[in-house]
CSV table of C-alpha atoms in Angstrom, one decimal:
chain,number,residue,atom,x,y,z
I,896,UNK,CA,13.0,-12.9,70.6
I,897,UNK,CA,14.6,-9.5,70.7
I,898,UNK,CA,13.5,-9.0,74.5
I,899,UNK,CA,15.4,-12.3,74.9
I,900,UNK,CA,19.1,-10.7,73.2
I,901,UNK,CA,18.5,-7.6,75.1
I,902,UNK,CA,17.7,-8.9,78.5
I,903,UNK,CA,21.3,-10.9,77.6
I,904,UNK,CA,23.4,-8.3,76.5
I,905,UNK,CA,22.6,-6.0,79.8
I,906,UNK,CA,23.3,-9.0,81.8
I,907,UNK,CA,26.9,-8.6,80.7
I,908,UNK,CA,26.4,-5.1,81.5
I,909,UNK,CA,25.9,-5.5,84.3
I,910,UNK,CA,28.4,-7.8,84.9
I,911,UNK,CA,27.5,-10.9,84.5
I,912,UNK,CA,29.7,-13.3,83.4
I,913,UNK,CA,28.3,-15.7,81.1
I,914,UNK,CA,24.3,-15.1,79.6
I,915,UNK,CA,22.7,-17.7,77.1
I,916,UNK,CA,19.7,-16.9,75.4
I,917,UNK,CA,17.8,-19.9,73.1
I,918,UNK,CA,15.8,-19.0,69.9
I,919,UNK,CA,13.3,-22.2,69.1
I,920,UNK,CA,14.6,-24.1,66.2
I,921,UNK,CA,12.1,-27.2,66.7
I,922,UNK,CA,13.0,-30.0,67.7
I,923,UNK,CA,15.8,-28.3,68.6
I,924,UNK,CA,17.1,-24.9,69.2
I,925,UNK,CA,20.0,-22.1,68.3
I,926,UNK,CA,22.0,-20.8,71.5
I,927,UNK,CA,23.7,-17.2,72.0
I,928,UNK,CA,26.4,-17.8,74.7
I,929,UNK,CA,27.5,-14.3,75.9
I,930,UNK,CA,30.9,-15.1,78.1
I,931,UNK,CA,32.2,-11.5,79.1
I,932,UNK,CA,35.4,-10.9,80.9
I,933,UNK,CA,34.5,-6.6,81.0
I,934,UNK,CA,35.3,-5.0,79.1
I,935,UNK,CA,35.8,-7.9,76.1
I,936,UNK,CA,33.1,-10.5,75.1
I,937,UNK,CA,33.6,-14.0,73.3
I,938,UNK,CA,30.2,-14.7,71.9
I,939,UNK,CA,29.0,-18.3,70.4
I,940,UNK,CA,26.1,-19.4,68.1
I,941,UNK,CA,25.5,-23.0,69.2
I,942,UNK,CA,22.3,-25.5,66.4
I,943,UNK,CA,21.1,-27.7,69.1
I,944,UNK,CA,19.5,-31.3,67.7
I,945,UNK,CA,17.4,-31.4,71.0
I,946,UNK,CA,16.0,-28.3,73.3
I,947,UNK,CA,17.9,-27.9,76.0
I,948,UNK,CA,20.2,-31.4,75.8
I,949,UNK,CA,23.8,-30.7,75.9
I,950,UNK,CA,26.2,-29.7,74.2
I,951,UNK,CA,25.4,-27.9,70.4
I,952,UNK,CA,27.4,-27.7,67.3
I,953,UNK,CA,29.0,-24.5,67.0
I,954,UNK,CA,28.0,-22.1,63.7
I,955,UNK,CA,29.7,-19.4,64.4
I,956,UNK,CA,32.0,-17.3,67.2
I,957,UNK,CA,34.0,-14.4,67.8
I,958,UNK,CA,36.2,-13.2,70.4
I,959,UNK,CA,37.6,-10.7,71.8
I,960,UNK,CA,34.7,-7.9,70.9
I,961,UNK,CA,34.3,-4.8,73.2
I,962,UNK,CA,31.3,-5.5,74.7
I,963,UNK,CA,29.7,-1.7,74.9
I,964,UNK,CA,30.7,-1.5,71.4
I,965,UNK,CA,28.4,-4.8,70.7
I,966,UNK,CA,25.3,-4.2,72.6
I,967,UNK,CA,25.2,-0.4,70.9
I,968,UNK,CA,25.2,-1.7,68.0
I,969,UNK,CA,22.7,-4.4,68.9
I,970,UNK,CA,20.4,-2.0,70.5
I,971,UNK,CA,21.0,0.4,67.2
I,972,UNK,CA,19.7,-2.5,65.0
I,973,UNK,CA,16.3,-3.0,67.1
I,974,UNK,CA,15.5,0.5,67.1
I,975,UNK,CA,16.3,0.3,62.7
I,976,UNK,CA,14.3,-2.1,62.7
I,977,UNK,CA,11.6,-0.8,64.3
I,978,UNK,CA,11.8,2.7,62.7
I,979,UNK,CA,11.6,1.2,59.7
I,980,UNK,CA,9.5,-1.4,60.3
I,981,UNK,CA,6.4,0.7,62.6
I,982,UNK,CA,4.7,-0.8,65.6
I,983,UNK,CA,2.2,-1.7,63.9
I,984,UNK,CA,4.3,-4.0,61.1
I,985,UNK,CA,6.9,-4.7,63.4
I,986,UNK,CA,3.4,-6.5,65.2
I,987,UNK,CA,2.0,-8.3,61.9
I,988,UNK,CA,5.6,-10.4,60.7
I,989,UNK,CA,6.4,-10.7,64.8
I,990,UNK,CA,2.8,-11.5,66.6
I,991,UNK,CA,4.4,-13.2,69.9
I,992,UNK,CA,6.9,-10.8,70.7
I,993,UNK,CA,5.9,-7.1,71.6
I,994,UNK,CA,8.9,-4.6,70.5
I,995,UNK,CA,10.8,-4.6,73.3
I,996,UNK,CA,10.8,-0.8,74.2
I,997,UNK,CA,11.6,-1.1,78.2
I,998,UNK,CA,14.4,-3.3,77.3
I,999,UNK,CA,15.5,-0.6,74.4
I,1000,UNK,CA,15.1,2.0,77.4
I,1001,UNK,CA,17.5,-0.1,79.7
I,1002,UNK,CA,19.9,-0.3,77.3
I,1003,UNK,CA,19.7,3.4,76.4
I,1004,UNK,CA,20.9,4.2,79.9
I,1005,UNK,CA,23.4,2.1,81.0
I,1006,UNK,CA,25.0,3.0,77.7
I,1007,UNK,CA,24.2,6.2,78.1
I,1008,UNK,CA,22.9,6.9,75.0
I,1009,UNK,CA,20.2,9.8,74.3
């Protein structure tokens, strides 16, 4: 779950105009849509009644967000969660989702954060 978000953020930081990540909400899904016109980002969260089908209902949106600031906030939140929870507790909470260390490291490199 964190991995797909970080991969989408990496896409935007690397020049992709649109990234989506999907979170299962059986039988539907929650979709995060990132649309970039660097350096700004439009963000939309949509609820879909059926997974992978048609347009969803917009639950929240924001326009003209600084893409690098958003990426840094998500990065800091991900790292903070890991520091507070620890590897063992993180894996207990989300056993299907290993901590996305490689993606965290990639975002750090792109943002030049140590």
